[in-house]
PDB file of C-alpha atoms and ligand atoms in Angstrom:
ATOM      1  CA  UNK A  17      55.384  60.247  18.967  1.00 39.00           C
ATOM      2  CA  UNK A  18      57.529  61.022  21.971  1.00 42.00           C
ATOM      3  CA  UNK A  19      60.763  62.836  21.334  1.00 42.00           C
ATOM      4  CA  UNK A  20      64.032  61.309  22.410  1.00 43.00           C
ATOM      5  CA  UNK A  21      64.894  64.435  24.400  1.00 45.00           C
ATOM      6  CA  UNK A  22      62.066  63.672  26.803  1.00 44.00           C
ATOM      7  CA  UNK A  23      64.011  60.594  27.854  1.00 46.00           C
ATOM      8  CA  UNK A  24      67.416  62.091  28.200  1.00 48.00           C
ATOM      9  CA  UNK A  25      68.917  61.147  24.861  1.00 49.00           C
ATOM     10  CA  UNK A  26      69.125  63.162  21.693  1.00 51.00           C
ATOM     11  CA  UNK A  27      68.782  62.179  18.055  1.00 46.00           C
ATOM     12  CA  UNK A  28      72.279  63.564  17.506  1.00 49.00           C
ATOM     13  CA  UNK A  29      73.631  61.439  20.337  1.00 46.00           C
ATOM     14  CA  UNK A  30      72.068  58.304  18.899  1.00 43.00           C
ATOM     15  CA  UNK A  31      73.268  59.064  15.399  1.00 42.00           C
ATOM     16  CA  UNK A  32      76.771  59.890  16.533  1.00 42.00           C
ATOM     17  CA  UNK A  33      76.868  56.669  18.535  1.00 41.00           C
ATOM     18  CA  UNK A  34      75.748  54.748  15.450  1.00 41.00           C
ATOM     19  CA  UNK A  35      78.082  56.471  13.039  1.00 42.00           C
ATOM     20  CA  UNK A  36      81.171  55.742  15.091  1.00 41.00           C
ATOM     21  CA  UNK A  37      80.782  52.016  14.458  1.00 40.00           C
ATOM     22  CA  UNK A  38      79.586  52.638  10.894  1.00 39.00           C
ATOM     23  CA  UNK A  39      82.751  54.531  10.092  1.00 37.00           C
ATOM     24  CA  UNK A  40      84.835  51.532  11.074  1.00 35.00           C
ATOM     25  CA  UNK A  41      82.802  49.306   8.778  1.00 37.00           C
ATOM     26  CA  UNK A  42      82.717  51.650   5.798  1.00 37.00           C
ATOM     27  CA  UNK A  43      86.279  52.980   5.638  1.00 40.00           C
ATOM     28  CA  UNK A  44      88.911  50.574   4.446  1.00 42.00           C
ATOM     29  CA  UNK A  45      91.640  53.177   4.938  1.00 44.00           C
ATOM     30  CA  UNK A  46      93.555  54.117   8.094  1.00 47.00           C
ATOM     31  CA  UNK A  47      91.643  53.611  11.284  1.00 50.00           C
ATOM     32  CA  UNK A  48      90.195  56.873  12.558  1.00 51.00           C
ATOM     33  CA  UNK A  49      90.680  58.036  16.093  1.00 55.00           C
ATOM     34  CA  UNK A  50      87.882  56.695  18.277  1.00 57.00           C
ATOM     35  CA  UNK A  51      85.822  59.220  20.210  1.00 57.00           C
ATOM     36  CA  UNK A  52      87.055  59.720  23.731  1.00 61.00           C
ATOM     37  CA  UNK A  53      85.372  57.448  26.210  1.00 60.00           C
ATOM     38  CA  UNK A  54      82.518  59.177  27.958  1.00 60.00           C
ATOM     39  CA  UNK A  55      81.735  61.551  25.056  1.00 66.00           C
ATOM     40  CA  UNK A  56      78.857  59.442  23.783  1.00 69.00           C
ATOM     41  CA  UNK A  57      76.806  57.013  25.841  1.00 65.00           C
ATOM     42  CA  UNK A  58      77.199  53.589  24.259  1.00 92.00           C
ATOM     43  CA  UNK A  59      74.280  52.091  26.122  1.00 96.00           C
ATOM     44  CA  UNK A  60      71.184  53.658  27.580  1.00 96.00           C
ATOM     45  CA  UNK A  61      68.295  52.416  29.688  1.00 97.00           C
ATOM     46  CA  UNK A  62      64.964  51.778  28.013  1.00 98.00           C
ATOM     47  CA  UNK A  63      61.732  50.493  29.446  1.00 98.00           C
ATOM     48  CA  UNK A  64      59.320  48.622  27.182  1.00 98.00           C
ATOM     49  CA  UNK A  65      56.007  46.995  27.948  1.00 98.00           C
ATOM     50  CA  UNK A  66      56.017  43.888  25.822  1.00 98.00           C
ATOM     51  CA  UNK A  67      52.959  41.650  25.737  1.00 98.00           C
ATOM     52  CA  UNK A  68      51.793  43.128  29.024  1.00 97.00           C
ATOM     53  CA  UNK A  69      55.086  42.727  30.886  1.00 98.00           C
ATOM     54  CA  UNK A  70      57.426  45.608  31.649  1.00 98.00           C
ATOM     55  CA  UNK A  71      61.064  45.094  30.707  1.00 98.00           C
ATOM     56  CA  UNK A  72      63.837  47.419  31.820  1.00 98.00           C
ATOM     57  CA  UNK A  73      66.776  47.033  29.471  1.00 98.00           C
ATOM     58  CA  UNK A  74      70.201  48.583  29.052  1.00 98.00           C
ATOM     59  CA  UNK A  75      70.745  48.717  25.321  1.00 98.00           C
ATOM     60  CA  UNK A  76      73.329  49.865  22.831  1.00 97.00           C
ATOM     61  CA  UNK A  77      71.866  53.062  21.394  1.00 96.00           C
ATOM     62  CA  UNK A  78      71.881  51.496  17.919  1.00 96.00           C
ATOM     63  CA  UNK A  79      69.740  48.494  18.870  1.00 98.00           C
ATOM     64  CA  UNK A  80      66.626  48.195  16.753  1.00 98.00           C
ATOM     65  CA  UNK A  81      63.334  47.265  18.332  1.00 98.00           C
ATOM     66  CA  UNK A  82      63.525  44.013  16.359  1.00 98.00           C
ATOM     67  CA  UNK A  83      66.877  43.078  17.857  1.00 98.00           C
ATOM     68  CA  UNK A  84      65.763  44.117  21.330  1.00 98.00           C
ATOM     69  CA  UNK A  85      62.826  41.720  21.038  1.00 98.00           C
ATOM     70  CA  UNK A  86      64.754  38.839  19.517  1.00 98.00           C
ATOM     71  CA  UNK A  87      68.215  39.112  21.043  1.00 98.00           C
ATOM     72  CA  UNK A  88      67.470  40.627  24.444  1.00 98.00           C
ATOM     73  CA  UNK A  89      63.970  39.403  25.284  1.00 98.00           C
ATOM     74  CA  UNK A  90      64.277  36.169  23.281  1.00 98.00           C
ATOM     75  CA  UNK A  91      60.918  36.683  21.621  1.00 98.00           C
ATOM     76  CA  UNK A  92      61.965  35.049  18.392  1.00 98.00           C
ATOM     77  CA  UNK A  93      58.464  34.837  16.941  1.00 98.00           C
ATOM     78  CA  UNK A  94      59.102  38.199  15.301  1.00 98.00           C
ATOM     79  CA  UNK A  95      61.202  37.459  12.238  1.00 98.00           C
ATOM     80  CA  UNK A  96      64.087  39.250  10.571  1.00 98.00           C
ATOM     81  CA  UNK A  97      63.746  39.063   6.796  1.00 98.00           C
ATOM     82  CA  UNK A  98      65.329  41.937   4.913  1.00 98.00           C
ATOM     83  CA  UNK A  99      66.230  44.134   7.934  1.00 98.00           C
ATOM     84  CA  UNK A 100      65.547  47.090   5.609  1.00 97.00           C
ATOM     85  CA  UNK A 101      61.821  47.752   5.853  1.00 98.00           C
ATOM     86  CA  UNK A 102      60.972  45.905   2.664  1.00 98.00           C
ATOM     87  CA  UNK A 103      59.374  42.593   3.640  1.00 98.00           C
ATOM     88  CA  UNK A 104      57.191  43.095   6.721  1.00 98.00           C
ATOM     89  CA  UNK A 105      58.430  39.928   8.474  1.00 98.00           C
ATOM     90  CA  UNK A 106      59.336  42.021  11.527  1.00 98.00           C
ATOM     91  CA  UNK A 107      55.911  43.650  11.934  1.00 98.00           C
ATOM     92  CA  UNK A 108      54.787  44.177  15.523  1.00 98.00           C
ATOM     93  CA  UNK A 109      52.009  46.274  17.032  1.00 98.00           C
ATOM     94  CA  UNK A 110      53.091  49.331  19.036  1.00 98.00           C
ATOM     95  CA  UNK A 111      50.407  51.271  20.904  1.00 97.00           C
ATOM     96  CA  UNK A 112      47.830  49.740  18.570  1.00 95.00           C
ATOM     97  CA  UNK A 113      49.629  50.507  15.310  1.00 96.00           C
ATOM     98  CA  UNK A 114      51.747  48.195  13.201  1.00 98.00           C
ATOM     99  CA  UNK A 115      55.348  49.078  12.515  1.00 98.00           C
ATOM    100  CA  UNK A 116      58.381  47.452  10.952  1.00 98.00           C
ATOM    101  CA  UNK A 117      60.447  46.824  14.055  1.00 98.00           C
ATOM    102  CA  UNK A 118      63.672  46.613  11.996  1.00 98.00           C
ATOM    103  CA  UNK A 119      63.336  50.307  11.105  1.00 98.00           C
ATOM    104  CA  UNK A 120      62.880  51.599  14.619  1.00 98.00           C
ATOM    105  CA  UNK A 121      65.391  52.068  17.395  1.00 98.00           C
ATOM    106  CA  UNK A 122      64.381  50.489  20.688  1.00 98.00           C
ATOM    107  CA  UNK A 123      65.164  53.783  22.433  1.00 97.00           C
ATOM    108  CA  UNK A 124      62.385  55.448  20.473  1.00 97.00           C
ATOM    109  CA  UNK A 125      59.872  53.263  22.268  1.00 98.00           C
ATOM    110  CA  UNK A 126      60.460  54.260  25.849  1.00 98.00           C
ATOM    111  CA  UNK A 127      57.320  53.265  27.747  1.00 98.00           C
ATOM    112  CA  UNK A 128      55.499  52.018  24.642  1.00 98.00           C
ATOM    113  CA  UNK A 129      53.201  49.009  24.639  1.00 98.00           C
ATOM    114  CA  UNK A 130      54.519  46.433  22.188  1.00 98.00           C
ATOM    115  CA  UNK A 131      52.562  43.368  21.093  1.00 98.00           C
ATOM    116  CA  UNK A 132      54.344  40.557  19.286  1.00 98.00           C
ATOM    117  CA  UNK A 133      52.951  37.338  17.884  1.00 98.00           C
ATOM    118  CA  UNK A 134      53.621  35.725  21.278  1.00 97.00           C
ATOM    119  CA  UNK A 135      51.314  38.262  22.919  1.00 97.00           C
ATOM    120  CA  UNK A 136      48.358  37.848  20.571  1.00 97.00           C
ATOM    121  CA  UNK A 137      47.410  34.345  21.648  1.00 94.00           C
ATOM    122  CA  UNK A 138      48.707  31.069  22.996  1.00 92.00           C
ATOM    123  CA  UNK A 139      48.531  27.537  21.557  1.00 92.00           C
ATOM    124  CA  UNK A 140      45.664  26.879  23.985  1.00 95.00           C
ATOM    125  CA  UNK A 141      43.891  30.140  23.299  1.00 95.00           C
ATOM    126  CA  UNK A 142      44.632  31.386  19.810  1.00 97.00           C
ATOM    127  CA  UNK A 143      43.801  34.903  18.693  1.00 97.00           C
ATOM    128  CA  UNK A 144      40.928  34.728  16.163  1.00 97.00           C
ATOM    129  CA  UNK A 145      43.348  35.790  13.406  1.00 98.00           C
ATOM    130  CA  UNK A 146      45.781  32.997  14.315  1.00 98.00           C
ATOM    131  CA  UNK A 147      42.915  30.482  14.251  1.00 98.00           C
ATOM    132  CA  UNK A 148      41.716  31.827  10.895  1.00 98.00           C
ATOM    133  CA  UNK A 149      45.198  31.545   9.357  1.00 98.00           C
ATOM    134  CA  UNK A 150      45.245  27.887  10.370  1.00 98.00           C
ATOM    135  CA  UNK A 151      41.722  27.216   9.151  1.00 98.00           C
ATOM    136  CA  UNK A 152      42.369  28.873   5.772  1.00 98.00           C
ATOM    137  CA  UNK A 153      45.948  27.637   5.264  1.00 98.00           C
ATOM    138  CA  UNK A 154      47.260  31.192   5.317  1.00 98.00           C
ATOM    139  CA  UNK A 155      50.877  30.053   5.301  1.00 98.00           C
ATOM    140  CA  UNK A 156      53.301  27.474   3.922  1.00 98.00           C
ATOM    141  CA  UNK A 157      56.827  27.828   5.329  1.00 98.00           C
ATOM    142  CA  UNK A 158      55.505  30.210   8.000  1.00 98.00           C
ATOM    143  CA  UNK A 159      58.448  32.599   8.027  1.00 98.00           C
ATOM    144  CA  UNK A 160      56.383  35.634   7.094  1.00 98.00           C
ATOM    145  CA  UNK A 161      53.388  34.543   9.162  1.00 98.00           C
ATOM    146  CA  UNK A 162      53.989  36.306  12.505  1.00 98.00           C
ATOM    147  CA  UNK A 163      54.364  39.586  10.641  1.00 98.00           C
ATOM    148  CA  UNK A 164      51.359  38.840   8.429  1.00 98.00           C
ATOM    149  CA  UNK A 165      49.179  38.068  11.446  1.00 98.00           C
ATOM    150  CA  UNK A 166      50.280  41.137  13.425  1.00 98.00           C
ATOM    151  CA  UNK A 167      49.693  43.257  10.345  1.00 98.00           C
ATOM    152  CA  UNK A 168      46.312  41.640   9.653  1.00 98.00           C
ATOM    153  CA  UNK A 169      45.125  42.293  13.211  1.00 97.00           C
ATOM    154  CA  UNK A 170      46.235  45.920  13.016  1.00 97.00           C
ATOM    155  CA  UNK A 171      44.713  46.377   9.546  1.00 97.00           C
ATOM    156  CA  UNK A 172      41.249  45.387  10.750  1.00 96.00           C
ATOM    157  CA  UNK A 173      41.748  47.848  13.612  1.00 95.00           C
ATOM    158  CA  UNK A 174      42.678  50.581  11.110  1.00 94.00           C
ATOM    159  CA  UNK A 175      39.564  49.885   9.065  1.00 93.00           C
ATOM    160  CA  UNK A 176      37.362  49.978  12.168  1.00 88.00           C
ATOM    161  CA  UNK A 177      38.880  53.329  13.129  1.00 88.00           C
ATOM    162  CA  UNK A 178      38.424  54.700   9.606  1.00 85.00           C
ATOM    163  CA  UNK A 179      42.124  55.152   8.893  1.00 84.00           C
ATOM    164  CA  UNK A 180      42.240  55.937   5.145  1.00 78.00           C
ATOM    165  CA  UNK A 181      44.127  53.983   2.514  1.00 73.00           C
ATOM    166  CA  UNK A 182      44.825  54.546  -1.184  1.00 61.00           C
ATOM    167  CA  UNK A 183      41.660  52.648  -2.145  1.00 56.00           C
ATOM    168  CA  UNK A 184      39.441  54.096   0.529  1.00 49.00           C
ATOM    169  CA  UNK A 185      36.719  54.848  -2.010  1.00 45.00           C
ATOM    170  CA  UNK A 186      36.086  51.113  -2.141  1.00 43.00           C
ATOM    171  CA  UNK A 187      35.143  51.151   1.520  1.00 42.00           C
ATOM    172  CA  UNK A 188      32.713  53.970   0.876  1.00 42.00           C
ATOM    173  CA  UNK A 189      31.214  52.152  -2.085  1.00 42.00           C
ATOM    174  CA  UNK A 190      30.910  48.814  -0.340  1.00 44.00           C
ATOM    175  CA  UNK A 191      30.289  48.402   3.386  1.00 52.00           C
ATOM    176  CA  UNK A 192      32.024  45.013   3.322  1.00 72.00           C
ATOM    177  CA  UNK A 193      35.791  45.247   3.122  1.00 86.00           C
ATOM    178  CA  UNK A 194      36.991  44.303  -0.349  1.00 92.00           C
ATOM    179  CA  UNK A 195      39.927  42.045  -1.040  1.00 94.00           C
ATOM    180  CA  UNK A 196      41.432  44.945  -2.985  1.00 94.00           C
ATOM    181  CA  UNK A 197      41.306  47.071   0.157  1.00 94.00           C
ATOM    182  CA  UNK A 198      42.879  44.335   2.254  1.00 96.00           C
ATOM    183  CA  UNK A 199      45.562  43.632  -0.350  1.00 97.00           C
ATOM    184  CA  UNK A 200      46.454  47.307  -0.515  1.00 96.00           C
ATOM    185  CA  UNK A 201      46.775  47.562   3.242  1.00 97.00           C
ATOM    186  CA  UNK A 202      48.747  44.299   3.462  1.00 98.00           C
ATOM    187  CA  UNK A 203      51.058  45.183   0.578  1.00 97.00           C
ATOM    188  CA  UNK A 204      53.998  45.763   2.925  1.00 98.00           C
ATOM    189  CA  UNK A 205      53.954  42.126   4.018  1.00 98.00           C
ATOM    190  CA  UNK A 206      55.654  39.920   1.463  1.00 98.00           C
ATOM    191  CA  UNK A 207      55.059  36.159   1.324  1.00 98.00           C
ATOM    192  CA  UNK A 208      57.576  34.266  -0.796  1.00 97.00           C
ATOM    193  CA  UNK A 209      55.350  31.190  -0.622  1.00 98.00           C
ATOM    194  CA  UNK A 210      52.527  33.145  -2.240  1.00 98.00           C
ATOM    195  CA  UNK A 211      49.855  32.408   0.347  1.00 98.00           C
ATOM    196  CA  UNK A 212      48.152  35.721  -0.381  1.00 98.00           C
ATOM    197  CA  UNK A 213      44.746  34.343  -1.402  1.00 97.00           C
ATOM    198  CA  UNK A 214      44.487  32.261   1.757  1.00 98.00           C
ATOM    199  CA  UNK A 215      45.595  35.204   3.885  1.00 98.00           C
ATOM    200  CA  UNK A 216      42.771  37.238   2.337  1.00 98.00           C
ATOM    201  CA  UNK A 217      40.317  34.440   3.180  1.00 97.00           C
ATOM    202  CA  UNK A 218      41.542  34.382   6.774  1.00 98.00           C
ATOM    203  CA  UNK A 219      41.215  38.152   7.093  1.00 98.00           C
ATOM    204  CA  UNK A 220      37.757  38.177   5.517  1.00 97.00           C
ATOM    205  CA  UNK A 221      36.749  35.432   7.942  1.00 97.00           C
ATOM    206  CA  UNK A 222      37.782  37.512  10.966  1.00 96.00           C
ATOM    207  CA  UNK A 223      36.408  40.747   9.474  1.00 94.00           C
ATOM    208  CA  UNK A 224      33.064  39.021   8.934  1.00 90.00           C
ATOM    209  CA  UNK A 225      32.960  37.703  12.476  1.00 79.00           C
ATOM    210  CA  UNK A 226      33.792  41.054  14.022  1.00 67.00           C
ATOM    211  CA  UNK A 227      31.488  43.116  11.751  1.00 59.00           C
TER     212      UNK A 227
HETATM  213 FE1  LIG B 326      61.798  44.431   8.761  1.00 66.77          FE
HETATM  214 FE2  LIG B 326      61.956  43.081   6.461  1.00 66.77          FE
HETATM  215  S1  LIG B 326      62.846  42.560   8.384  1.00 66.77           S
HETATM  216  S2  LIG B 326      60.766  44.845   6.900  1.00 66.77           S
HETATM  217 FE1  LIG B 327      56.461  31.199   3.470  1.00 66.77          FE
HETATM  218 FE2  LIG B 327      54.959  33.376   3.658  1.00 66.77          FE
HETATM  219  S1  LIG B 327      54.453  31.354   4.246  1.00 66.77           S
HETATM  220  S2  LIG B 327      57.044  33.255   3.133  1.00 66.77           S
END
């Protein structure tokens, strides 16, 4: 992971910038003196490659990757559920790995390659995982689905690369990927509609095709 210093901003600078606003929200008492203008950069430039297109943005240092995608690039396929890293609705793929975009500052992704649900496929040319979710009814309301699909695509990539999980022994015991293995790896993606069984079917479908 690249350090912030390599891009001209420091962790302290980002945190100080964030805490100035936080202090206003948290303290009900007398208003504290604001930091002198110019002490802390409020916005900074960041360059992201999203779905194959480079975007040069000027963002508040506290902007999460999720908000940069939704509010600044208008890629609203990525959903905000809990905004606290608990539901997985905001999952996107960064440099081939899935992350919760609500937990990550956009500035941490200078130069990174980000793939959102919009970048996986199009209505005319669906990604195999998107097609499998449709075929196996892997959703009901659909709110969690972009995150589920991004996560599912990345999970199959993890398994191909041999990235271990808590139930890795199952992979060793059985060449085919077990539902237990998939459920473990997908456990960070919550579906309030309970479409889990169908999501497993969709993932097994794609795993079988790409085996
Ligand atoms: Fe990011 Fe819930 S919105 S994990
Ligand atoms: Fe409704 Fe998952 S399909 S929350």
